[in-house]
């Protein structure tokens, strides 16, 4: 087991504990259906991750269990499926509001992934893979499982956010725009600064 007094260990353990806690809270609503969705999204996440590693797109230099796997399975088996569960459980009914909802989820995930890629040894990209590729695959993964989740999880087991809360002037509207604007500009400025420093 690879544990030390470093930011990688702290992030790995904190994200594992937080994602497991939130996952259990959602799965206990219906163990069979949400559990199956969790298991399915975990398996697909691991398969995709191994494919991308095999193709040389990225590596995970620091892992809690480096002898067991090339991927940080503690993260891949918890964080990404948690995103799926949150999306399926809480995404608004109308696609005109699902897209901004997922947009905020993807931007939040990508903001942290970009920071981790540039500031830690948890993940490192190799050309031709870059932030845009990760961003695209976040969208593909979450939207495919929004559709799959709709087949597995019945409407009475979902709790879609009231789209009225997302309309202009409402709290949800401000939260969505804060996430989108802050992640776009802060991440953009941060990445640009990092790229300039590396030249």
PDB file of C-alpha atoms in Angstrom:
ATOM      1  CA  UNK A   1       0.000   0.000   0.000  1.00  0.00           C
ATOM      2  CA  UNK A   2       1.362   3.378  -1.056  1.00  0.00           C
ATOM      3  CA  UNK A   3       0.532   5.875   1.691  1.00  0.00           C
ATOM      4  CA  UNK A   4       2.671   8.842   2.663  1.00  0.00           C
ATOM      5  CA  UNK A   5       2.568  12.424   3.888  1.00  0.00           C
ATOM      6  CA  UNK A   6       1.826  13.933   0.486  1.00  0.00           C
ATOM      7  CA  UNK A   7      -0.994  15.628  -1.367  1.00  0.00           C
ATOM      8  CA  UNK A   8      -1.603  12.537  -3.521  1.00  0.00           C
ATOM      9  CA  UNK A   9      -2.369  10.376  -0.476  1.00  0.00           C
ATOM     10  CA  UNK A  10      -4.570  13.062   1.044  1.00  0.00           C
ATOM     11  CA  UNK A  11      -6.594  13.540  -2.160  1.00  0.00           C
ATOM     12  CA  UNK A  12      -6.894   9.781  -2.746  1.00  0.00           C
ATOM     13  CA  UNK A  13      -8.154   8.960   0.750  1.00  0.00           C
ATOM     14  CA  UNK A  14     -10.416  12.009   1.042  1.00  0.00           C
ATOM     15  CA  UNK A  15     -12.029  11.429  -2.369  1.00  0.00           C
ATOM     16  CA  UNK A  16     -12.474   7.722  -1.581  1.00  0.00           C
ATOM     17  CA  UNK A  17     -14.160   8.426   1.765  1.00  0.00           C
ATOM     18  CA  UNK A  18     -16.387  11.186   0.397  1.00  0.00           C
ATOM     19  CA  UNK A  19     -17.444   9.336  -2.747  1.00  0.00           C
ATOM     20  CA  UNK A  20     -18.191   6.102  -0.855  1.00  0.00           C
ATOM     21  CA  UNK A  21     -20.309   7.973   1.689  1.00  0.00           C
ATOM     22  CA  UNK A  22     -22.354   9.769  -0.980  1.00  0.00           C
ATOM     23  CA  UNK A  23     -22.646   6.594  -3.062  1.00  0.00           C
ATOM     24  CA  UNK A  24     -24.077   4.618  -0.136  1.00  0.00           C
ATOM     25  CA  UNK A  25     -26.634   7.368   0.517  1.00  0.00           C
ATOM     26  CA  UNK A  26     -27.920   7.052  -3.061  1.00  0.00           C
ATOM     27  CA  UNK A  27     -27.655   3.267  -3.436  1.00  0.00           C
ATOM     28  CA  UNK A  28     -29.653   2.615  -0.265  1.00  0.00           C
ATOM     29  CA  UNK A  29     -32.706   4.167  -1.995  1.00  0.00           C
ATOM     30  CA  UNK A  30     -32.922   0.935  -4.008  1.00  0.00           C
ATOM     31  CA  UNK A  31     -29.987  -1.428  -3.591  1.00  0.00           C
ATOM     32  CA  UNK A  32     -30.814  -3.550  -6.614  1.00  0.00           C
ATOM     33  CA  UNK A  33     -31.398  -0.862  -9.227  1.00  0.00           C
ATOM     34  CA  UNK A  34     -28.953   1.808  -8.097  1.00  0.00           C
ATOM     35  CA  UNK A  35     -26.476  -0.917  -7.142  1.00  0.00           C
ATOM     36  CA  UNK A  36     -26.690  -2.406 -10.630  1.00  0.00           C
ATOM     37  CA  UNK A  37     -26.213   1.025 -12.218  1.00  0.00           C
ATOM     38  CA  UNK A  38     -23.231   1.618  -9.947  1.00  0.00           C
ATOM     39  CA  UNK A  39     -21.697  -1.751 -10.837  1.00  0.00           C
ATOM     40  CA  UNK A  40     -22.277  -1.277 -14.569  1.00  0.00           C
ATOM     41  CA  UNK A  41     -20.803   2.252 -14.635  1.00  0.00           C
ATOM     42  CA  UNK A  42     -17.814   1.024 -12.581  1.00  0.00           C
ATOM     43  CA  UNK A  43     -17.070  -1.811 -15.002  1.00  0.00           C
ATOM     44  CA  UNK A  44     -17.337   0.451 -18.057  1.00  0.00           C
ATOM     45  CA  UNK A  45     -15.165   3.080 -16.346  1.00  0.00           C
ATOM     46  CA  UNK A  46     -12.435   0.519 -15.614  1.00  0.00           C
ATOM     47  CA  UNK A  47     -12.550  -0.893 -19.156  1.00  0.00           C
ATOM     48  CA  UNK A  48     -12.288   2.573 -20.722  1.00  0.00           C
ATOM     49  CA  UNK A  49      -9.461   3.490 -18.378  1.00  0.00           C
ATOM     50  CA  UNK A  50      -7.455   0.382 -19.279  1.00  0.00           C
ATOM     51  CA  UNK A  51      -8.033   1.003 -22.992  1.00  0.00           C
ATOM     52  CA  UNK A  52      -6.751   4.580 -22.710  1.00  0.00           C
ATOM     53  CA  UNK A  53      -3.713   3.465 -20.698  1.00  0.00           C
ATOM     54  CA  UNK A  54      -2.995   0.706 -23.251  1.00  0.00           C
ATOM     55  CA  UNK A  55      -3.167   3.302 -26.043  1.00  0.00           C
ATOM     56  CA  UNK A  56      -0.654   5.436 -24.129  1.00  0.00           C
ATOM     57  CA  UNK A  57      -2.944   8.412 -23.568  1.00  0.00           C
ATOM     58  CA  UNK A  58      -2.236   8.772 -19.853  1.00  0.00           C
ATOM     59  CA  UNK A  59      -0.806   7.049 -16.802  1.00  0.00           C
ATOM     60  CA  UNK A  60      -1.413   7.168 -13.061  1.00  0.00           C
ATOM     61  CA  UNK A  61       2.058   7.539 -11.476  1.00  0.00           C
ATOM     62  CA  UNK A  62       0.741   7.564  -7.901  1.00  0.00           C
ATOM     63  CA  UNK A  63      -1.730   4.901  -6.800  1.00  0.00           C
ATOM     64  CA  UNK A  64      -2.673   3.648  -3.352  1.00  0.00           C
ATOM     65  CA  UNK A  65      -2.227   0.042  -4.517  1.00  0.00           C
ATOM     66  CA  UNK A  66       0.455   0.131  -7.255  1.00  0.00           C
ATOM     67  CA  UNK A  67       1.120  -3.625  -7.125  1.00  0.00           C
ATOM     68  CA  UNK A  68      -2.506  -4.517  -7.811  1.00  0.00           C
ATOM     69  CA  UNK A  69      -3.449  -2.341 -10.768  1.00  0.00           C
ATOM     70  CA  UNK A  70      -2.256   0.236 -13.296  1.00  0.00           C
ATOM     71  CA  UNK A  71      -5.292   2.348 -12.489  1.00  0.00           C
ATOM     72  CA  UNK A  72      -6.309   3.962  -9.200  1.00  0.00           C
ATOM     73  CA  UNK A  73      -9.255   1.605  -8.877  1.00  0.00           C
ATOM     74  CA  UNK A  74     -10.228   3.193  -5.567  1.00  0.00           C
ATOM     75  CA  UNK A  75     -11.052   6.352  -7.548  1.00  0.00           C
ATOM     76  CA  UNK A  76     -12.312   4.784 -10.781  1.00  0.00           C
ATOM     77  CA  UNK A  77     -14.670   2.490  -8.861  1.00  0.00           C
ATOM     78  CA  UNK A  78     -16.087   5.303  -6.734  1.00  0.00           C
ATOM     79  CA  UNK A  79     -15.844   8.825  -8.182  1.00  0.00           C
ATOM     80  CA  UNK A  80     -17.045   8.190 -11.732  1.00  0.00           C
ATOM     81  CA  UNK A  81     -19.943   5.902 -10.723  1.00  0.00           C
ATOM     82  CA  UNK A  82     -20.933   8.484  -8.095  1.00  0.00           C
ATOM     83  CA  UNK A  83     -21.194  11.099 -10.849  1.00  0.00           C
ATOM     84  CA  UNK A  84     -23.458   8.701 -12.758  1.00  0.00           C
ATOM     85  CA  UNK A  85     -25.668   8.122  -9.722  1.00  0.00           C
ATOM     86  CA  UNK A  86     -25.935  11.858  -9.017  1.00  0.00           C
ATOM     87  CA  UNK A  87     -26.787  12.544 -12.648  1.00  0.00           C
ATOM     88  CA  UNK A  88     -29.452   9.861 -12.906  1.00  0.00           C
ATOM     89  CA  UNK A  89     -30.947  10.640  -9.501  1.00  0.00           C
ATOM     90  CA  UNK A  90     -31.087  14.441  -9.739  1.00  0.00           C
ATOM     91  CA  UNK A  91     -30.955  15.537 -13.385  1.00  0.00           C
ATOM     92  CA  UNK A  92     -34.021  17.575 -14.428  1.00  0.00           C
ATOM     93  CA  UNK A  93     -36.717  15.877 -16.516  1.00  0.00           C
ATOM     94  CA  UNK A  94     -36.429  18.142 -19.555  1.00  0.00           C
ATOM     95  CA  UNK A  95     -33.354  17.813 -21.784  1.00  0.00           C
ATOM     96  CA  UNK A  96     -33.254  21.599 -22.087  1.00  0.00           C
ATOM     97  CA  UNK A  97     -32.355  21.607 -18.381  1.00  0.00           C
ATOM     98  CA  UNK A  98     -30.470  18.295 -18.259  1.00  0.00           C
ATOM     99  CA  UNK A  99     -27.745  19.767 -20.474  1.00  0.00           C
ATOM    100  CA  UNK A 100     -26.927  22.725 -18.161  1.00  0.00           C
ATOM    101  CA  UNK A 101     -27.077  20.330 -15.192  1.00  0.00           C
ATOM    102  CA  UNK A 102     -24.566  17.949 -16.792  1.00  0.00           C
ATOM    103  CA  UNK A 103     -22.556  20.889 -18.036  1.00  0.00           C
ATOM    104  CA  UNK A 104     -22.021  21.939 -14.414  1.00  0.00           C
ATOM    105  CA  UNK A 105     -21.138  18.349 -13.416  1.00  0.00           C
ATOM    106  CA  UNK A 106     -18.647  17.957 -16.259  1.00  0.00           C
ATOM    107  CA  UNK A 107     -17.034  21.340 -15.590  1.00  0.00           C
ATOM    108  CA  UNK A 108     -16.650  20.574 -11.897  1.00  0.00           C
ATOM    109  CA  UNK A 109     -15.083  17.188 -12.642  1.00  0.00           C
ATOM    110  CA  UNK A 110     -12.797  18.598 -15.316  1.00  0.00           C
ATOM    111  CA  UNK A 111     -11.701  21.486 -13.122  1.00  0.00           C
ATOM    112  CA  UNK A 112     -10.447  19.046 -10.484  1.00  0.00           C
ATOM    113  CA  UNK A 113      -8.979  16.663 -13.063  1.00  0.00           C
ATOM    114  CA  UNK A 114      -7.056  19.521 -14.713  1.00  0.00           C
ATOM    115  CA  UNK A 115      -5.748  20.715 -11.358  1.00  0.00           C
ATOM    116  CA  UNK A 116      -4.727  17.179 -10.383  1.00  0.00           C
ATOM    117  CA  UNK A 117      -3.009  16.614 -13.749  1.00  0.00           C
ATOM    118  CA  UNK A 118      -0.954  19.796 -13.478  1.00  0.00           C
ATOM    119  CA  UNK A 119      -0.266  19.841  -9.733  1.00  0.00           C
ATOM    120  CA  UNK A 120       0.075  16.221  -8.573  1.00  0.00           C
ATOM    121  CA  UNK A 121       1.341  12.816  -9.640  1.00  0.00           C
ATOM    122  CA  UNK A 122      -2.132  11.262  -9.669  1.00  0.00           C
ATOM    123  CA  UNK A 123      -2.511  11.418 -13.466  1.00  0.00           C
ATOM    124  CA  UNK A 124      -0.295  12.492 -16.363  1.00  0.00           C
ATOM    125  CA  UNK A 125      -1.435  12.966 -19.951  1.00  0.00           C
ATOM    126  CA  UNK A 126       0.593  11.943 -22.987  1.00  0.00           C
ATOM    127  CA  UNK A 127       0.155  13.430 -26.452  1.00  0.00           C
ATOM    128  CA  UNK A 128      -2.194  13.315 -28.303  1.00  0.00           C
ATOM    129  CA  UNK A 129      -4.432  13.145 -25.202  1.00  0.00           C
ATOM    130  CA  UNK A 130      -5.225  16.499 -23.611  1.00  0.00           C
ATOM    131  CA  UNK A 131      -7.832  18.302 -21.520  1.00  0.00           C
ATOM    132  CA  UNK A 132     -10.252  18.487 -24.436  1.00  0.00           C
ATOM    133  CA  UNK A 133     -10.209  14.684 -24.832  1.00  0.00           C
ATOM    134  CA  UNK A 134     -11.003  14.186 -21.144  1.00  0.00           C
ATOM    135  CA  UNK A 135     -13.746  16.801 -21.374  1.00  0.00           C
ATOM    136  CA  UNK A 136     -15.289  15.024 -24.356  1.00  0.00           C
ATOM    137  CA  UNK A 137     -15.201  11.609 -22.658  1.00  0.00           C
ATOM    138  CA  UNK A 138     -16.751  12.998 -19.483  1.00  0.00           C
ATOM    139  CA  UNK A 139     -19.711  14.111 -21.633  1.00  0.00           C
ATOM    140  CA  UNK A 140     -19.951  10.795 -23.487  1.00  0.00           C
ATOM    141  CA  UNK A 141     -19.726   8.721 -20.311  1.00  0.00           C
ATOM    142  CA  UNK A 142     -22.310  10.733 -18.345  1.00  0.00           C
ATOM    143  CA  UNK A 143     -24.824  11.148 -21.174  1.00  0.00           C
ATOM    144  CA  UNK A 144     -24.676   7.461 -22.121  1.00  0.00           C
ATOM    145  CA  UNK A 145     -25.338   6.541 -18.507  1.00  0.00           C
ATOM    146  CA  UNK A 146     -28.116   9.112 -18.272  1.00  0.00           C
ATOM    147  CA  UNK A 147     -29.810   7.096 -21.013  1.00  0.00           C
ATOM    148  CA  UNK A 148     -28.874   3.716 -19.475  1.00  0.00           C
ATOM    149  CA  UNK A 149     -29.941   4.952 -16.047  1.00  0.00           C
ATOM    150  CA  UNK A 150     -33.318   5.913 -17.491  1.00  0.00           C
ATOM    151  CA  UNK A 151     -33.779   2.273 -18.516  1.00  0.00           C
ATOM    152  CA  UNK A 152     -32.756   0.910 -15.096  1.00  0.00           C
ATOM    153  CA  UNK A 153     -34.033   3.481 -12.605  1.00  0.00           C
ATOM    154  CA  UNK A 154     -37.776   4.114 -12.657  1.00  0.00           C
ATOM    155  CA  UNK A 155     -39.095   7.661 -12.377  1.00  0.00           C
ATOM    156  CA  UNK A 156     -40.388   7.156  -8.843  1.00  0.00           C
ATOM    157  CA  UNK A 157     -36.830   6.355  -7.718  1.00  0.00           C
ATOM    158  CA  UNK A 158     -35.458   9.548  -9.253  1.00  0.00           C
ATOM    159  CA  UNK A 159     -35.623  12.986  -7.686  1.00  0.00           C
ATOM    160  CA  UNK A 160     -35.108  15.452 -10.543  1.00  0.00           C
ATOM    161  CA  UNK A 161     -34.237  18.998  -9.614  1.00  0.00           C
ATOM    162  CA  UNK A 162     -37.205  21.279 -10.142  1.00  0.00           C
ATOM    163  CA  UNK A 163     -36.348  23.089 -13.361  1.00  0.00           C
ATOM    164  CA  UNK A 164     -38.041  26.207 -12.017  1.00  0.00           C
ATOM    165  CA  UNK A 165     -35.089  26.510  -9.611  1.00  0.00           C
ATOM    166  CA  UNK A 166     -32.768  26.756 -12.636  1.00  0.00           C
ATOM    167  CA  UNK A 167     -34.577  29.606 -14.356  1.00  0.00           C
ATOM    168  CA  UNK A 168     -33.162  33.125 -14.566  1.00  0.00           C
ATOM    169  CA  UNK A 169     -33.067  34.872 -11.206  1.00  0.00           C
ATOM    170  CA  UNK A 170     -33.424  31.683  -9.157  1.00  0.00           C
ATOM    171  CA  UNK A 171     -30.729  30.223  -6.876  1.00  0.00           C
ATOM    172  CA  UNK A 172     -30.068  27.301  -9.220  1.00  0.00           C
ATOM    173  CA  UNK A 173     -29.430  29.679 -12.111  1.00  0.00           C
ATOM    174  CA  UNK A 174     -26.782  31.530 -10.093  1.00  0.00           C
ATOM    175  CA  UNK A 175     -25.153  28.284  -8.949  1.00  0.00           C
ATOM    176  CA  UNK A 176     -25.009  26.901 -12.508  1.00  0.00           C
ATOM    177  CA  UNK A 177     -23.539  30.109 -13.886  1.00  0.00           C
ATOM    178  CA  UNK A 178     -21.068  30.427 -11.045  1.00  0.00           C
ATOM    179  CA  UNK A 179     -19.791  26.899 -11.730  1.00  0.00           C
ATOM    180  CA  UNK A 180     -19.627  27.365 -15.493  1.00  0.00           C
ATOM    181  CA  UNK A 181     -18.034  30.802 -15.461  1.00  0.00           C
ATOM    182  CA  UNK A 182     -15.582  30.154 -12.635  1.00  0.00           C
ATOM    183  CA  UNK A 183     -14.405  26.798 -13.969  1.00  0.00           C
ATOM    184  CA  UNK A 184     -14.084  28.094 -17.523  1.00  0.00           C
ATOM    185  CA  UNK A 185     -12.152  31.232 -16.687  1.00  0.00           C
ATOM    186  CA  UNK A 186     -10.225  30.049 -13.638  1.00  0.00           C
ATOM    187  CA  UNK A 187      -9.211  26.774 -15.278  1.00  0.00           C
ATOM    188  CA  UNK A 188      -8.410  28.595 -18.521  1.00  0.00           C
ATOM    189  CA  UNK A 189      -6.227  31.180 -16.803  1.00  0.00           C
ATOM    190  CA  UNK A 190      -4.557  28.495 -14.675  1.00  0.00           C
ATOM    191  CA  UNK A 191      -3.797  26.256 -17.650  1.00  0.00           C
ATOM    192  CA  UNK A 192      -2.527  29.163 -19.746  1.00  0.00           C
ATOM    193  CA  UNK A 193      -0.243  30.302 -16.918  1.00  0.00           C
ATOM    194  CA  UNK A 194       1.049  26.763 -16.462  1.00  0.00           C
ATOM    195  CA  UNK A 195       1.711  26.350 -20.180  1.00  0.00           C
ATOM    196  CA  UNK A 196       3.578  29.663 -20.352  1.00  0.00           C
ATOM    197  CA  UNK A 197       5.723  28.713 -17.346  1.00  0.00           C
ATOM    198  CA  UNK A 198       6.615  25.367 -18.897  1.00  0.00           C
ATOM    199  CA  UNK A 199       7.973  26.995 -22.079  1.00  0.00           C
TER     200      UNK A 199
END
